[in-house]
Short mmCIF file of C-alpha atoms in Angstrom, two decimals:
data_model
loop_
_atom_site.label_atom_id
_atom_site.label_comp_id
_atom_site.label_asym_id
_atom_site.label_seq_id
_atom_site.Cartn_x
_atom_site.Cartn_y
_atom_site.Cartn_z
CA MET A 1275 31.59 110.77 -21.41
CA ALA A 1276 33.42 111.87 -18.26
CA PRO A 1277 31.43 110.79 -14.67
CA GLY A 1278 28.99 112.54 -13.73
CA ALA A 1279 28.40 114.17 -16.66
CA THR A 1280 24.90 112.29 -17.24
CA GLN A 1281 24.04 113.43 -13.39
CA LEU A 1282 24.73 116.70 -13.56
CA SER A 1283 23.10 117.21 -16.97
CA ARG A 1284 19.53 116.00 -15.41
CA LEU A 1285 20.01 118.49 -12.78
CA GLN A 1286 19.81 120.91 -15.01
CA ARG A 1287 17.85 119.79 -16.16
CA LEU A 1288 15.96 119.67 -13.78
CA ALA A 1289 16.75 123.56 -12.55
CA GLU A 1290 15.81 124.29 -15.58
CA THR A 1291 12.39 122.94 -15.44
CA ILE A 1292 11.67 124.68 -11.65
CA HIS A 1293 12.87 128.09 -13.17
CA ILE A 1294 10.89 127.99 -16.28
CA MET A 1295 7.69 126.11 -14.88
CA GLY A 1296 8.34 129.26 -11.80
CA LEU A 1297 7.57 132.23 -14.63
CA GLY A 1298 5.30 130.29 -16.53
CA ILE A 1299 3.30 130.48 -13.14
CA TRP A 1300 3.97 134.04 -12.56
CA ILE A 1301 2.73 135.49 -15.41
CA GLY A 1302 -0.72 133.13 -15.21
CA ALA A 1303 -0.59 135.06 -11.42
CA LEU A 1304 -0.51 138.10 -12.87
CA LEU A 1305 -2.96 137.88 -15.80
CA LEU A 1306 -4.84 135.87 -14.17
CA ALA A 1307 -5.62 139.19 -11.42
CA ALA A 1308 -5.82 140.99 -13.78
CA THR A 1309 -8.57 139.42 -15.96
CA ALA A 1310 -10.89 139.67 -12.55
CA ALA A 1311 -9.85 142.65 -11.99
CA ALA A 1312 -11.28 143.93 -15.30
CA ILE A 1313 -14.56 142.29 -14.92
CA ILE A 1314 -15.51 142.16 -11.48
CA PHE A 1315 -16.03 145.95 -11.60
CA PRO A 1316 -17.61 146.94 -13.98
CA THR A 1317 -19.81 144.12 -13.89
CA VAL A 1318 -20.61 144.91 -9.59
CA LYS A 1319 -21.06 149.19 -11.15
CA ALA A 1320 -23.47 147.58 -13.62
CA LEU A 1321 -24.93 145.80 -10.40
CA ASP A 1322 -25.11 149.49 -8.52
CA PRO A 1323 -25.59 147.60 -4.78
CA GLU A 1324 -25.63 149.47 -2.06
CA LEU A 1325 -23.70 147.24 0.82
CA TYR A 1326 -26.10 146.50 5.03
CA THR A 1327 -22.57 146.47 6.72
CA PHE A 1328 -21.44 149.74 5.31
CA ALA A 1329 -24.63 151.42 5.45
CA LYS A 1330 -23.77 155.04 6.60
CA TYR A 1331 -21.19 155.82 4.16
CA THR A 1332 -22.11 157.94 1.84
CA GLY A 1333 -20.07 157.21 -1.23
CA GLU A 1334 -20.24 155.18 -4.23
CA HIS A 1335 -20.54 151.32 -2.48
CA TRP A 1336 -19.73 149.18 -5.95
CA ARG A 1337 -16.58 150.08 -5.35
CA ILE A 1338 -16.63 148.64 -1.55
CA THR A 1339 -18.27 145.92 -3.27
CA ALA A 1340 -15.77 145.10 -6.28
CA GLY A 1341 -12.76 146.33 -3.74
CA ILE A 1342 -13.30 143.69 -1.41
CA PRO A 1343 -12.69 140.56 -3.67
CA ALA A 1344 -10.18 142.15 -5.16
CA GLN A 1345 -7.86 143.37 -2.38
CA LYS A 1346 -7.99 139.32 -2.12
CA ILE A 1347 -7.44 138.77 -4.95
CA PHE A 1348 -4.28 140.11 -5.36
CA PHE A 1349 -3.07 139.30 -2.14
CA SER A 1350 -2.78 135.42 -2.76
CA ALA A 1351 -1.29 136.69 -6.52
CA ASP A 1352 1.09 138.16 -3.97
CA ILE A 1353 1.56 134.97 -1.89
CA VAL A 1354 2.02 132.83 -6.02
CA GLN A 1355 3.67 135.34 -7.19
CA LEU A 1356 6.71 135.02 -4.10
CA ILE A 1357 6.98 131.43 -4.34
CA CYS A 1358 7.09 131.68 -7.96
CA ALA A 1359 9.93 133.71 -8.12
CA ALA A 1360 11.34 131.97 -5.70
CA LEU A 1361 11.43 128.63 -7.68
CA ALA A 1362 12.76 130.74 -10.85
CA CYS A 1363 15.44 132.63 -8.83
CA ALA A 1364 16.31 128.88 -7.30
CA GLY A 1365 16.67 126.83 -10.69
CA MET A 1366 18.57 130.17 -12.54
CA ILE A 1367 21.48 129.99 -9.36
CA VAL A 1368 21.36 126.26 -9.95
CA LEU A 1369 21.59 126.76 -13.40
CA ILE A 1370 24.85 129.46 -13.27
CA VAL A 1371 26.60 127.02 -10.52
CA THR A 1372 26.08 123.35 -12.31
CA ARG A 1373 27.16 124.90 -16.20
CA ALA A 1374 30.44 125.95 -14.40
CA VAL A 1375 32.00 123.36 -16.74
CA GLU A 1376 31.21 125.51 -20.46
CA PRO A 1377 33.29 127.74 -22.04
CA TRP A 1378 33.71 130.98 -20.40
CA ASN A 1379 32.01 132.37 -23.93
CA HIS A 1380 29.16 129.71 -23.49
CA ARG A 1381 28.07 131.15 -19.85
CA VAL A 1382 28.82 134.89 -20.20
CA THR A 1383 26.40 134.75 -23.34
CA SER A 1384 23.65 132.70 -21.92
CA GLY A 1385 24.70 134.04 -18.57
CA MET A 1386 23.73 137.72 -19.68
CA ILE A 1387 21.38 137.45 -21.67
CA ARG A 1388 19.33 135.27 -18.68
CA SER A 1389 19.92 137.15 -15.93
CA ILE A 1390 19.61 140.72 -16.96
CA PRO A 1391 16.19 140.08 -17.48
CA LEU A 1392 15.57 138.31 -14.47
CA THR A 1393 17.71 141.13 -12.60
CA ILE A 1394 15.39 143.51 -13.96
CA VAL A 1395 12.55 141.15 -13.51
CA MET A 1396 13.38 141.10 -9.66
CA MET A 1397 13.93 144.50 -8.34
CA LEU A 1398 10.23 145.19 -10.04
CA PHE A 1399 8.50 142.86 -7.65
CA GLY A 1400 10.88 143.99 -4.79
CA VAL A 1401 9.51 147.63 -5.33
CA HIS A 1402 5.21 145.98 -6.41
CA LEU A 1403 5.65 143.82 -2.73
CA PHE A 1404 7.85 146.03 -0.44
CA PHE A 1405 6.29 149.44 -1.22
CA ILE A 1406 4.15 149.41 -3.50
CA SER A 1407 1.10 146.83 -2.02
CA PRO A 1408 1.88 147.47 1.45
CA SER A 1409 1.09 151.14 1.10
CA MET A 1410 -2.35 150.40 -0.98
CA SER A 1411 -3.21 147.48 1.49
CA SER A 1412 -2.76 149.81 4.72
CA ASN A 1413 -5.02 152.37 3.03
CA TRP A 1414 -6.92 150.17 1.80
CA VAL A 1415 -8.01 148.14 5.50
CA GLN A 1416 -7.94 152.41 6.82
CA PHE A 1417 -10.23 153.63 4.46
CA LEU A 1418 -12.07 150.25 4.81
CA ALA A 1419 -12.44 150.96 8.65
CA HIS A 1420 -14.03 154.14 8.21
CA ALA A 1421 -16.79 154.14 5.93
CA LYS A 1422 -17.88 151.57 7.82
CA ALA A 1423 -18.25 153.81 11.15
CA GLY A 1424 -19.53 156.44 8.57
CA GLU A 1425 -16.90 158.65 9.01
CA MET A 1426 -15.72 160.67 5.54
CA GLU A 1427 -14.18 163.35 6.98
CA LEU A 1428 -11.49 160.28 8.34
CA ALA A 1429 -12.35 157.73 4.80
CA THR A 1430 -12.43 159.62 2.16
CA PRO A 1431 -7.96 160.77 2.13
CA PHE A 1432 -7.13 156.75 1.89
CA GLN A 1433 -9.16 156.63 -0.36
CA GLU A 1434 -7.28 159.29 -2.31
CA LYS A 1435 -4.22 157.73 -1.48
CA PHE A 1436 -4.76 153.95 -2.34
CA ALA A 1437 -6.71 155.70 -6.27
CA SER A 1438 -3.48 157.21 -6.74
CA MET A 1439 -1.54 154.56 -6.14
CA HIS A 1440 -3.32 152.87 -8.54
CA PRO A 1441 -1.88 154.09 -11.77
CA VAL A 1442 2.19 153.16 -10.66
CA SER A 1443 0.82 149.92 -9.63
CA THR A 1444 -0.67 149.02 -12.69
CA LYS A 1445 2.44 150.57 -14.49
CA ILE A 1446 4.37 147.98 -12.12
CA LEU A 1447 2.52 145.47 -12.65
CA GLY A 1448 2.67 146.10 -16.05
CA SER A 1449 6.02 146.32 -16.63
CA LEU A 1450 6.67 143.00 -15.20
CA LEU A 1451 4.40 141.32 -16.93
CA VAL A 1452 6.66 142.60 -19.82
CA ALA A 1453 10.35 141.83 -17.89
CA LEU A 1454 8.87 137.85 -17.34
CA LEU A 1455 7.60 137.20 -20.65
CA ILE A 1456 11.41 138.56 -22.19
CA THR A 1457 12.56 136.32 -19.09
CA LEU A 1458 10.66 133.31 -20.35
CA LEU A 1459 11.73 134.10 -24.22
CA ALA A 1460 15.34 134.27 -23.40
CA ALA A 1461 15.23 131.21 -21.09
CA LEU A 1462 13.16 128.89 -23.99
CA ASN A 1463 15.07 130.45 -26.51
CA ASP A 1464 18.68 129.33 -24.17
CA VAL A 1465 17.14 125.66 -23.69
CA THR A 1466 16.24 125.38 -28.01
CA ARG A 1467 19.94 125.73 -28.41
CA ARG A 1468 21.42 123.94 -25.89
CA THR A 1469 19.07 121.17 -27.27
CA THR A 1470 19.83 121.41 -30.99
CA GLN A 1471 23.54 122.16 -31.26
CA PRO A 1472 26.01 119.98 -30.97
CA SER A 1473 28.30 119.27 -28.04
CA ASN A 1474 31.88 117.44 -27.60
CA GLN A 1475 32.22 118.88 -24.37
CA HIS A 1476 31.75 115.80 -21.88
CA SER A 1477 34.09 113.28 -24.30
CA THR A 1478 36.58 111.36 -23.12
#
């Protein structure tokens, strides 16, 4: 075995761990946020609450009651996603650099299989993080401010804008989840192949 091969292997294992861990936690964060929303909204709707702090608002109070904690949950999920995105990308970059010693055809095949879905993941996440989420959050904050003041004519347009973006957000996050699962499966498949395939690349 060539000098430094063991160290390189350890660095690759660390990078794989960071990459896969980031993807796994990312998927968990999305599923947890979606599950929380799926539980909160129908539960609160059935309770049909009336909020003292929004007494002047004549619309449905259950939407506000459920929406406030749901918004905080998704905001927290976005922070977790951002951290996981950094971990997944950092791990992948280290793997690309350290695997430069492998045969060219192995690098290209493995790199394409793993990089393409990861690129799609980052594109979808970028759309969500920089376009969908800020716009929805802004409309939601404006809606709450006017609703609390009882300004129905001002609150309604913001609520409608927020509601109109919800289907788009759902599709983006759903596509992101699918892309993440594919990326994770590609990573696990590559790790399995590399650990079961005999290698003489570092032989002296």
